[in-house]
XYZ file of C-alpha atoms in Angstrom:
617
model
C 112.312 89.055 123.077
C 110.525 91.860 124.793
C 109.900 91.851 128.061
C 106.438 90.836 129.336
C 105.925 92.908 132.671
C 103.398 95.496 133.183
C 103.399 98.617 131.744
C 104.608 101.464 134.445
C 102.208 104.083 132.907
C 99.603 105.126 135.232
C 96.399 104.103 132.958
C 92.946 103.198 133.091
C 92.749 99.647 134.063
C 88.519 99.652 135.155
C 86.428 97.735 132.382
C 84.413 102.264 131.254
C 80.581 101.334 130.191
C 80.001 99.298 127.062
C 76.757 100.781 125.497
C 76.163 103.346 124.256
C 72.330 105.141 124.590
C 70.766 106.259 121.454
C 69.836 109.465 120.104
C 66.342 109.567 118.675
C 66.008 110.689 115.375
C 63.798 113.863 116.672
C 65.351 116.446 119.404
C 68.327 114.097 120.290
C 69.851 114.842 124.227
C 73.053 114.174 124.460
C 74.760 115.752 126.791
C 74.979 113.541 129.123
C 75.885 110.662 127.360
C 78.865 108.414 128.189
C 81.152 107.436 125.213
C 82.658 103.843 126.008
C 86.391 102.579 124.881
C 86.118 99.186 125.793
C 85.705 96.158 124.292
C 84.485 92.931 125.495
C 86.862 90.364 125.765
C 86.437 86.482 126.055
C 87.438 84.870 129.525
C 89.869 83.277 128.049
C 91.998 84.911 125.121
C 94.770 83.739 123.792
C 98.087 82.251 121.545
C 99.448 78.805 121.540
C 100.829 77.807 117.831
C 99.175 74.949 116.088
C 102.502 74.445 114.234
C 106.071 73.900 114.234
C 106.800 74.779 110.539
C 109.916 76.848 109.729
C 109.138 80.359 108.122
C 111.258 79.807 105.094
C 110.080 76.836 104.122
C 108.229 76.295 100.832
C 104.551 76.977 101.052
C 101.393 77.031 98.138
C 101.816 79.788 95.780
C 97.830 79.976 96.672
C 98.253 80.438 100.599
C 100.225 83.022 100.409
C 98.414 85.356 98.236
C 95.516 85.090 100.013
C 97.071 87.763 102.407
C 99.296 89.490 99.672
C 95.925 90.056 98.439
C 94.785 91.765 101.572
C 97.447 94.681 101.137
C 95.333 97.759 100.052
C 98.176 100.441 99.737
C 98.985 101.727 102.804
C 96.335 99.443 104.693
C 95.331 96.331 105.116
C 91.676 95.572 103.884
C 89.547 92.688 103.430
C 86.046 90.779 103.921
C 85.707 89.642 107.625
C 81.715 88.689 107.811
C 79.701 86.714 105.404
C 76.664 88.385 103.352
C 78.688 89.893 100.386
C 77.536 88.116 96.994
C 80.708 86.952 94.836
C 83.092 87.643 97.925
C 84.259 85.101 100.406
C 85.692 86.081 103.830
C 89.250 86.378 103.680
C 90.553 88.208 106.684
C 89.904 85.813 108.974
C 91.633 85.741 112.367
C 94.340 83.205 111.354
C 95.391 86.291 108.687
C 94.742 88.942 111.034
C 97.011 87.496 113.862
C 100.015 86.606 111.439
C 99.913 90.206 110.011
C 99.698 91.859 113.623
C 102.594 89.673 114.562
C 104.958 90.481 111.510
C 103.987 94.096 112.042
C 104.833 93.881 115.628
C 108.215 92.106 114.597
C 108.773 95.457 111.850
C 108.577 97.184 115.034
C 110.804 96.075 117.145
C 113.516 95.922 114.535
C 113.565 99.231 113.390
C 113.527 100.129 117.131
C 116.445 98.216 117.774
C 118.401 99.501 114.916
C 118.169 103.132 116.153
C 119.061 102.195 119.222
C 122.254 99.941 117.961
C 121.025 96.814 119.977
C 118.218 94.799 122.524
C 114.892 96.996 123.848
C 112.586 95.925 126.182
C 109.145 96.768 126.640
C 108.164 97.472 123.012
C 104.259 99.015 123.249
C 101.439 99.276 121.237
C 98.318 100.564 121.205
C 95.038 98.829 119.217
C 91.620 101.004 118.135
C 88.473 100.030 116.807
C 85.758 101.192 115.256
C 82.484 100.200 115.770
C 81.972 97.425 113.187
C 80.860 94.027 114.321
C 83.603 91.875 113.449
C 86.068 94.318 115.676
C 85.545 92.175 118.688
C 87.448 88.879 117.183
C 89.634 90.651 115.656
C 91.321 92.586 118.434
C 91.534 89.168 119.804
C 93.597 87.858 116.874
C 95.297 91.761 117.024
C 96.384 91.161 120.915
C 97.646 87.195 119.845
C 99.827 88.343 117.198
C 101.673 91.592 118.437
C 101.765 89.356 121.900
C 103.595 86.828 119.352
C 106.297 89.489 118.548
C 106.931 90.503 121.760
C 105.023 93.344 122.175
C 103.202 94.607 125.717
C 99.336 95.270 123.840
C 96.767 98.287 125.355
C 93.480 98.223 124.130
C 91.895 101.555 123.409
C 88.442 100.327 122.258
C 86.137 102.480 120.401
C 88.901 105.140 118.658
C 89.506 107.020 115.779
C 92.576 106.702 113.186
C 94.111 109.713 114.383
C 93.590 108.855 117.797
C 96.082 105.677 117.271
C 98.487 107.714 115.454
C 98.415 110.524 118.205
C 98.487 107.822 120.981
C 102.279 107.406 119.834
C 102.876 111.458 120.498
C 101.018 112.494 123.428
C 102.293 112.216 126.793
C 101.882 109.684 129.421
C 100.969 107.258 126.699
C 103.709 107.674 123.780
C 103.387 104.153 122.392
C 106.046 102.796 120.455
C 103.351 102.031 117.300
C 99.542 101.533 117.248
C 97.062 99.577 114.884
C 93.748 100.936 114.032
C 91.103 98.366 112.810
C 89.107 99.916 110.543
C 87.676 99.657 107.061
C 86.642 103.019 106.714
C 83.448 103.774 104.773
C 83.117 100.491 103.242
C 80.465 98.386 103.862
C 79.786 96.589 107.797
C 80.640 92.922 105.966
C 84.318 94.853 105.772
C 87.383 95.486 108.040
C 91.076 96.072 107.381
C 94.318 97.779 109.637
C 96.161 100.742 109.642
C 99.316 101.103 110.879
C 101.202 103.829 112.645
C 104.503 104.663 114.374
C 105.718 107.922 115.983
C 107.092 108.747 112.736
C 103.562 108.334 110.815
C 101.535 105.866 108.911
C 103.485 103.340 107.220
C 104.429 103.225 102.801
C 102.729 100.865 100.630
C 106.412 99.113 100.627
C 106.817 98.797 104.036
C 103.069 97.281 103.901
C 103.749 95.333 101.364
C 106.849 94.130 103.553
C 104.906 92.826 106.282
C 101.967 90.849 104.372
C 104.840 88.865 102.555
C 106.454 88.047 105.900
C 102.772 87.298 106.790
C 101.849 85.129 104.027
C 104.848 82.926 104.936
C 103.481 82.856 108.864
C 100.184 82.124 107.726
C 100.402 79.312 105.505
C 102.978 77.525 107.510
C 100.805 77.684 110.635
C 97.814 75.916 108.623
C 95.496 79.044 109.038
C 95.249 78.042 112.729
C 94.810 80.842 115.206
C 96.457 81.127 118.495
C 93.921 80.061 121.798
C 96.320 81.375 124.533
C 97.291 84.721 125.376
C 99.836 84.975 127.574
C 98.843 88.440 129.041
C 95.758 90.488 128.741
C 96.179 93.561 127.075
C 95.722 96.704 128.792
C 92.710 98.826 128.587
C 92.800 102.509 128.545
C 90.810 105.212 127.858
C 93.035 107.805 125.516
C 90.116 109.379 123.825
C 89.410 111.669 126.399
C 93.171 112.606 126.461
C 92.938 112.968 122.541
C 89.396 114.815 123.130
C 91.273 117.830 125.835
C 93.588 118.031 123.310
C 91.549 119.553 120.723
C 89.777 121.515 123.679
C 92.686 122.873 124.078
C 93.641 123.933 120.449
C 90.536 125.669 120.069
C 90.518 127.721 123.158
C 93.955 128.625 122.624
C 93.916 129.914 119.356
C 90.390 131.458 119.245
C 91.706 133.135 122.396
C 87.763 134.190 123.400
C 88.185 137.994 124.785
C 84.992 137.165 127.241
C 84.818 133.122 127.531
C 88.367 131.465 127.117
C 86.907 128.032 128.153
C 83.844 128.337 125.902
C 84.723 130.185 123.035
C 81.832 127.838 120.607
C 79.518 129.715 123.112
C 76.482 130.685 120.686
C 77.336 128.387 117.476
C 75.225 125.957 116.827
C 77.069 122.832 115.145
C 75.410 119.860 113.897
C 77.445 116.691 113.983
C 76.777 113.480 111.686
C 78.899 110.913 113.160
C 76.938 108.358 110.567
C 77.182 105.596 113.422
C 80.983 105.474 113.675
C 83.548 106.586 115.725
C 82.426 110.419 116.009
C 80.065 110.699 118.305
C 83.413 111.851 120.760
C 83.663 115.204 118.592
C 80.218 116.418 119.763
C 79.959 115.212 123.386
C 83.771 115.364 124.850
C 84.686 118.583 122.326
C 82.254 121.171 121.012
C 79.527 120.573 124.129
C 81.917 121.382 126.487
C 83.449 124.113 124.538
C 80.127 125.352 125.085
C 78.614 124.735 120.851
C 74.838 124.069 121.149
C 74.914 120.548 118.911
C 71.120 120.109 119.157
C 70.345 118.364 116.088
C 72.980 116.201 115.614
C 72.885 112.628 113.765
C 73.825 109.197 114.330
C 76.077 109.767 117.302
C 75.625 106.528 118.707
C 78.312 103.501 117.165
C 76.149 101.026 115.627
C 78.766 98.619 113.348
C 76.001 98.046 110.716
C 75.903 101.876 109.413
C 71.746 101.547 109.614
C 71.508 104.806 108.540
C 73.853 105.566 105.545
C 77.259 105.071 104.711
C 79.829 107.310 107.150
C 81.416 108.907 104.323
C 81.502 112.842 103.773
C 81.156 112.031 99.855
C 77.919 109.738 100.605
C 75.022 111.462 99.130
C 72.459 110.526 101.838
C 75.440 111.386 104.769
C 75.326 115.267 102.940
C 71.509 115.373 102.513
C 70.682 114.244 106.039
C 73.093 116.679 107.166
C 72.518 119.837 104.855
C 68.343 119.363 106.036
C 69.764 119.392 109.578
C 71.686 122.712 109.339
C 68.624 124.436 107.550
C 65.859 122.933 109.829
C 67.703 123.872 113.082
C 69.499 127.188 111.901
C 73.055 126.182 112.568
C 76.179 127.312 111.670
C 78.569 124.487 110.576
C 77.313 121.006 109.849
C 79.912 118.230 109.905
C 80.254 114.520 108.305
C 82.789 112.456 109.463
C 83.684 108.692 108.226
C 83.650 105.866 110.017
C 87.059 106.259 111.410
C 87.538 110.141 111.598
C 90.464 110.456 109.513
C 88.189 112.264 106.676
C 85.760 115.173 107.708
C 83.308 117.188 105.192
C 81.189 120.236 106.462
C 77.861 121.965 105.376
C 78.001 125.773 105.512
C 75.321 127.826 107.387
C 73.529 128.597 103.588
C 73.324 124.673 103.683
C 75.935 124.412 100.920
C 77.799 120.917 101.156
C 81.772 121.277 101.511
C 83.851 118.435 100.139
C 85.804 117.331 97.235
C 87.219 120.450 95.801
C 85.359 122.549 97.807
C 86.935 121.111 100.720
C 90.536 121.266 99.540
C 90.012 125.021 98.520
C 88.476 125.783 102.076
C 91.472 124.284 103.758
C 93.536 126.424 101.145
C 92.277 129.981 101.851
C 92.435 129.627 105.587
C 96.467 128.281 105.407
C 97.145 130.774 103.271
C 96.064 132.978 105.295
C 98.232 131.598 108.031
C 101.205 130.377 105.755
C 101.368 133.265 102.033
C 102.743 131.262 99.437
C 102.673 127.748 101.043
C 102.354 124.375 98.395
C 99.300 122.894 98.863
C 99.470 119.370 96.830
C 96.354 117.350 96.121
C 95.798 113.907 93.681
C 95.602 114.135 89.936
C 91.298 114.514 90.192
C 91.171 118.088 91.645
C 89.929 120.677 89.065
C 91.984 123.268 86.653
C 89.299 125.755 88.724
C 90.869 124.797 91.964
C 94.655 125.320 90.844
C 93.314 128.889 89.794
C 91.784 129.606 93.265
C 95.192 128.479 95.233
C 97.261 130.650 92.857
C 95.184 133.503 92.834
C 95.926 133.737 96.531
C 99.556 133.400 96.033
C 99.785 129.421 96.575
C 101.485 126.554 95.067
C 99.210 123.915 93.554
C 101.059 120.322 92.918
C 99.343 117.877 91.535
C 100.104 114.260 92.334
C 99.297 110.764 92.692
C 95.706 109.186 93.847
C 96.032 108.095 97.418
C 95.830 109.719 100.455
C 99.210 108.184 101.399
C 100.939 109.252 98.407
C 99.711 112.919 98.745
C 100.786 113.398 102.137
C 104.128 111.612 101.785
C 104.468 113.872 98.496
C 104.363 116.904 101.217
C 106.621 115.133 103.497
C 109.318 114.935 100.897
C 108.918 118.384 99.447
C 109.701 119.817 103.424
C 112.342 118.156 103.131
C 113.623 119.456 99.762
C 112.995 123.087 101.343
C 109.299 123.800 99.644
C 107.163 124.672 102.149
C 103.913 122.560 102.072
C 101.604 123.181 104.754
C 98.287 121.758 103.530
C 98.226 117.468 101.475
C 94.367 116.563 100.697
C 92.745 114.440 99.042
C 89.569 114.656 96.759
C 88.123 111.897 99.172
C 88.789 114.167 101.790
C 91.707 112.818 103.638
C 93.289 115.752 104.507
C 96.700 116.175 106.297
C 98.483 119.976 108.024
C 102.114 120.255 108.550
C 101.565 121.552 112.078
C 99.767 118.234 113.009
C 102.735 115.948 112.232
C 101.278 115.215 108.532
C 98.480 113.644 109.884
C 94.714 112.857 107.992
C 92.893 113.693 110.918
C 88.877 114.585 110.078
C 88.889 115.932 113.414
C 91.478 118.438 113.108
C 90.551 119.421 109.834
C 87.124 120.629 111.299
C 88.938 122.514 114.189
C 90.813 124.390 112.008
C 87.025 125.249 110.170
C 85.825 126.140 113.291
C 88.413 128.151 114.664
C 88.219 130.534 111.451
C 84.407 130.691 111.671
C 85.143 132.075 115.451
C 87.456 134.578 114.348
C 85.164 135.512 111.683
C 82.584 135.957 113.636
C 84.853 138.114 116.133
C 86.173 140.307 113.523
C 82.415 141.280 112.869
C 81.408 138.783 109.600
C 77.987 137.631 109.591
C 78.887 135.436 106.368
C 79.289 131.885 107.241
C 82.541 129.497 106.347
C 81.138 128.839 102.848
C 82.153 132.888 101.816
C 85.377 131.641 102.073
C 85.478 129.588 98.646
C 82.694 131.870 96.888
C 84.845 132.698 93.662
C 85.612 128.527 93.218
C 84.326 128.308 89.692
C 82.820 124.560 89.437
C 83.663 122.084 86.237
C 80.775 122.725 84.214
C 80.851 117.995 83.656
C 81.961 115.872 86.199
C 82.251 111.833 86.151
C 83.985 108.849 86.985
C 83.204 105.661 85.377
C 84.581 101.806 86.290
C 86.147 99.144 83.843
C 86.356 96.198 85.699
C 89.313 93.662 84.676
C 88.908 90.560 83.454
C 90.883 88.042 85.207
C 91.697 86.270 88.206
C 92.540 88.004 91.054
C 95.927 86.890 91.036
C 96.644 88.562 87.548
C 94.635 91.683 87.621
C 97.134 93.794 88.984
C 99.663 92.864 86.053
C 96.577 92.933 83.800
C 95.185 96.594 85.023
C 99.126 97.528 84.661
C 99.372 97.091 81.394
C 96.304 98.626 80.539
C 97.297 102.114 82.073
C 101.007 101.867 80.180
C 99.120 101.125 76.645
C 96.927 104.401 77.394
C 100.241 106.524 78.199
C 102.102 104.797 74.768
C 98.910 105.832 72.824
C 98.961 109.573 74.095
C 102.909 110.038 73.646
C 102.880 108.461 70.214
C 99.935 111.606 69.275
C 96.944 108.181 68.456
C 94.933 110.419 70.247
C 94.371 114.071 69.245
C 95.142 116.928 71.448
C 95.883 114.626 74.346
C 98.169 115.487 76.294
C 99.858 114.234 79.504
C 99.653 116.389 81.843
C 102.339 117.941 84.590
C 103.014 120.530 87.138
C 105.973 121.873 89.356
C 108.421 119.857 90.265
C 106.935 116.818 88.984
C 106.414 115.006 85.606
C 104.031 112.375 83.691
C 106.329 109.106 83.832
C 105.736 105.844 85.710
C 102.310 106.526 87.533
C 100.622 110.486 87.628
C 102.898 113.051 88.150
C 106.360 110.994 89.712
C 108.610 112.737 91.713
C 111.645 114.583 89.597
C 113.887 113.942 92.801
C 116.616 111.464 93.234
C 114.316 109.129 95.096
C 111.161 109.065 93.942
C 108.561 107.242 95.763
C 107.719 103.939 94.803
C 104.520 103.493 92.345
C 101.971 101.759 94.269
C 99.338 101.606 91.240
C 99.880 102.834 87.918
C 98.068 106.198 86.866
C 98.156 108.937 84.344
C 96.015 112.208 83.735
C 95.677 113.929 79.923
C 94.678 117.278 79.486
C 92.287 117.488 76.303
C 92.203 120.691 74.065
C 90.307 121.086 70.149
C 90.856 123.885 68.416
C 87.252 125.690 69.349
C 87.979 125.586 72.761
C 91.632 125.395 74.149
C 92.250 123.159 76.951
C 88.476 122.259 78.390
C 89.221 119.041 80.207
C 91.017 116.058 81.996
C 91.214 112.660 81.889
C 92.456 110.565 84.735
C 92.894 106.660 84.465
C 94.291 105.003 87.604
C 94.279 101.275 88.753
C 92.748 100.659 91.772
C 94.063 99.625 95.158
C 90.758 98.483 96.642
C 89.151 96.233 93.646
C 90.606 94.579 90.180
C 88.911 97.684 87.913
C 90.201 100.919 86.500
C 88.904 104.229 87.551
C 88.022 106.683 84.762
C 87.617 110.147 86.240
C 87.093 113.195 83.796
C 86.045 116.447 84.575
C 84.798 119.766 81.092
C 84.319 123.057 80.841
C 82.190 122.783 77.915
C 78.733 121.287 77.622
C 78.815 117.652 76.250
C 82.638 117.459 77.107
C 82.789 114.433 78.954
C 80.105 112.654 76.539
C 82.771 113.571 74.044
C 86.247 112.396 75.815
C 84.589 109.159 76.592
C 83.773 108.449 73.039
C 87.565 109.188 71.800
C 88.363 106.886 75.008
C 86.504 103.917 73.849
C 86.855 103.771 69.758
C 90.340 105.096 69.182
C 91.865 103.685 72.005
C 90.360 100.824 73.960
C 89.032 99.529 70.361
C 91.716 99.965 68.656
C 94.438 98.505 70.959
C 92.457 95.416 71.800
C 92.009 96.565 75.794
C 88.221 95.955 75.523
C 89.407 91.818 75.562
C 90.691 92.139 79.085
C 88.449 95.058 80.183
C 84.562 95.410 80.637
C 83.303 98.313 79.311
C 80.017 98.054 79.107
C 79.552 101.369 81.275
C 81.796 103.433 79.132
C 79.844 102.396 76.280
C 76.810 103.156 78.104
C 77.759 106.480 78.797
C 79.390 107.040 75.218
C 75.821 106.473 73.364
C 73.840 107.864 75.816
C 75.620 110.746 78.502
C 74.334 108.839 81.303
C 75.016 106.361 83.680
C 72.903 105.399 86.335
């Protein structure tokens, strides 16, 4: 067992402010605002057992996927508040604390192997954002890594790559750190994300810990712990994390006249959509001297009353794009909830994200790195493979999930192909030179740092001239076939739905289908598997056809992949030619979920909605 004393790091042990002032909605003043990492905590916290059950004993079938259920790849995800119709509250605090304690218990093993015996002092750091059920959660967080052993410091209000950078920077250099977060899903929503000094954890390694959870949970009779034996410790890292991207930005601008303030005369417009973000705009561009007058929802509010923090949310872009025009700036950006995703509006007011964002990213690290991979999910366009080779790039194409991208540029490193640049359509978006995190943040520094030397090399065009020559898919849409089962069975059920579409296109049922591949990889067990001797394992099934007809060639994709998050199917599809998608969607539904029987266990009414009609509202 780990030792219990106090940390010996020199930290911040004085309760910072707890509110946080509001910006009005017209001429906002923020500069002087204070941005608070605490969190309240109740007088008395804490973890005594309500059981005496073994771990290995037998236990309901039922209790324990009620938190196998809660896996969501990589993270951990589930309802925490009441108000969601058809959805009960399942992580609760009993399910929260078990899966903090096996995860704290993960820990300390795999520290203990490397070291070939007993450690003490095992640390970890726990973040928040801003939603309203963070409060008694971090209480059930603290109980269970306090459980395992583990010496807890509470960051407060953070970010996702906060936590993970917690484990890197210096004094702090945690042994692991949790971030509660749900990221742009709705407030009734919260979930984990785990991180050690060696990244964010696999969906196996996830998967490991919720089944050692399930076991703690239902043996303990969903009872949560009312002791703790020692308060965690509070600290404020943010500013630590904030100097650090100070300091990335003055160093590599490298301002001939103002090395401390090289933003001096941009004007940046931040929407922080009431998350975690607000940090970007007061503790780095203000006092890299940026003029942020304008900026959005900086204050956390946990209910989102303004619009979902999400860079692909519609109302987040609009809100944003009006503020660039209406206050002449030159870089808007939209972060999520928890910062780990970032989209930007150029100075034109042209929204950056989804492709747009990837092939940004792409043209400025190829101008760092000629010839560098850059590997994105199965969705991205056969436009934005043209764009990365045209500059003398890589493009590999790979699995949905932000996890699975970066890990797929993780692996090829270590095969000896350079991959500097993993995103995401969604825009999680992850550089080599920032240990293979998806950091929103440092995605927008590395915008901003090009639109400086752009600016100092005598451009007057803004960011967006970058990605000029992306041509756009003419038809773009994704469409949802829910499953139709319990929960228990969807997964199997959605399984076997992807595997009958991949038998269909291999056995040539569906004309000038093809499944599509790229590189190094190949069409096999999900979307483009690895062609290594250990290929990663498939956390949902997925596959992408490329669709040609004799008039045109190849003038589209279609990408079915089974969903992490919910029991459906995702349907994404993307034509060069007008009526494309109209026309892929029809083939879809009559000569393959018709004919093989799938519309029994799936509900298609939107894909026959869109099949008759072309739209879906």
């Amino acid at each position: 067992m780990a030792s219990t004393s106090a940390s010996s790091l020199s930290l911040q042990t004085n309760a910072p402010k707890t509110s946080f002032p509001s910006c009005p909605t017209k001429k906002p003043i923020h500069n002087n605002l204070c941005f608070s990492f605490s969190l309240p905590l109740a007088k008395s916290i804490g973890v005594k057992s309500s059981s005496t059950a073994k771990y290995n004993e037998v236990v309901v079938d039922e209790e324990l996927d009620k938190i196998r259920r809660l896996q969501n790849g990589s993270d951990v995800r589930g309802v925490a508040l009441e108000g969601e119709k058809g959805r009960t509250v399942d992580l609760t605090p009993a399910a929260v604390e078990a899966i903090a304690q096996s995860f704290g218990e993960w820990v300390i093993e795999g520290l203990e192997r490397e070291a070939g015996g007993p450690v003490e002092g095992f640390k970890v750091s726990v973040g928040r954002d801003p939603r309203i059920s963070g409060s008694s959660l971090s209480v059930a967080v603290f109980a269970g890594l306090a459980r395992a052993g583990c010496l807890v410091f509470d960051m407060g209000l953070a970010t996702t790559p906060a936590c993970f950078m917690s484990t890197l920077l210096p004094p702090f250099a945690f042994d692991a750190s949790i971030m509660m977060t749900a990221s742009h899903l709705p407030y009734t929503r919260n979930g984990l994300k785990f991180f050690t000094r060696k990244g964010g954890l696999t969906s196996p390694e996830v998967e490991d810990i919720c089944d050692k959870a399930a076991r703690k949970y239902a043996n303990r009779l969903a009872k949560v712990s009312t002791m703790l034996p020692l308060l965690p410790t509070r600290l404020d890292f943010m500013t630590t994390y904030a100097n650090h991207l100070q300091g990335i930005i003055k160093d590599r601008v490298n301002h001939p006249l103002h090395y401390d303030t090289p933003l001096q005369g941009f004007r940046i417009i931040v929407n922080a959509g009431n998350g975690s973000g607000g940090f970007f705009t007061w503790d780095v561009l203000d006092k890299l001297g940026a003029d942020t007058f304008g900026s959005l929802h900086l204050n956390p509010d946990g209910m989102f009353p303004n619009h979902i923090p999400n860079p692909e949310d519609k109302t987040a872009m609009a809100l944003t794009r009006a503020a660039v025009l209406q206050n002449s700036a030159d870089l808007g950006v939209v972060f999520d909830t928890d910062v780990d995703r970032s989209g930007v509006v150029d100075n034109a007011g042209n929204p950056i994200n989804g492709d747009k964002l990837i092939a940004l990213m792409a043209a400025i690290v190829l101008r760092e790195h000629p010839g560098t991979t850059i590997v994105t999910d199965a969705r991205t366009s056969m436009a934005l493979t043209r764009f990365i080779t045209d500059r003398g790039g890589h493009h590999c194409l790979y699995r949905v999930g932000y996890r699975n991208v970066i890990d797929k540029g993780v692996q090829l490193n270590k095969d000896g192909i350079e991959a500097h640049l993993m995103m995401e359509t969604s825009g999680h978006g992850a550089l080599k030179e920032n240990h293979f995190l998806d950091d929103g943040a440092y995605m927008v520094v590395k915008i901003i740092i090009e639109m400086v030397r752009m600016k100092l090399a005598g451009s007057n065009e803004g960011i967006g001239s970058l990605i000029k020559d992306l041509e756009e898919p003419l038809e773009s849409i994704e469409l949802r076939m829910n499953i139709l089962s319990e929960p228990r069975h969807a997964k199997a059920k959605g399984a076997e739905a992807i595997e009958t579409f991949r038998s269909y296109i291999e056995e040539g049922r569906l004309e000038g289908w093809e499944l599509d591949s790229c590189g190094d990889c190949w069409v096999s067990e999900g979307c483009l598997v690895d062609s290594n001797d250990t290929p990663a394992a498939v956390d949902a099934h997925m596959y992408r056809a490329k669709v040609s007809d004799e008039k045109h060639g190849q003038h589209g994709w279609v990408h079915l992949r089974q969903s992490i998050h919910n029991p459906n199917i995702a349907i994404n599809m993307q034509s060069y030619v007008p009526g494309g998608c109209q026309s892929m969607t029809r083939v879809l539904r009559e000569r393959f979920l018709m004919a093989s029987g799938m519309d029994q266990i799936l509900d298609i009414a939107q894909i026959d909605k869109y099949a008759k009609s072309g739209y879906v509202g």
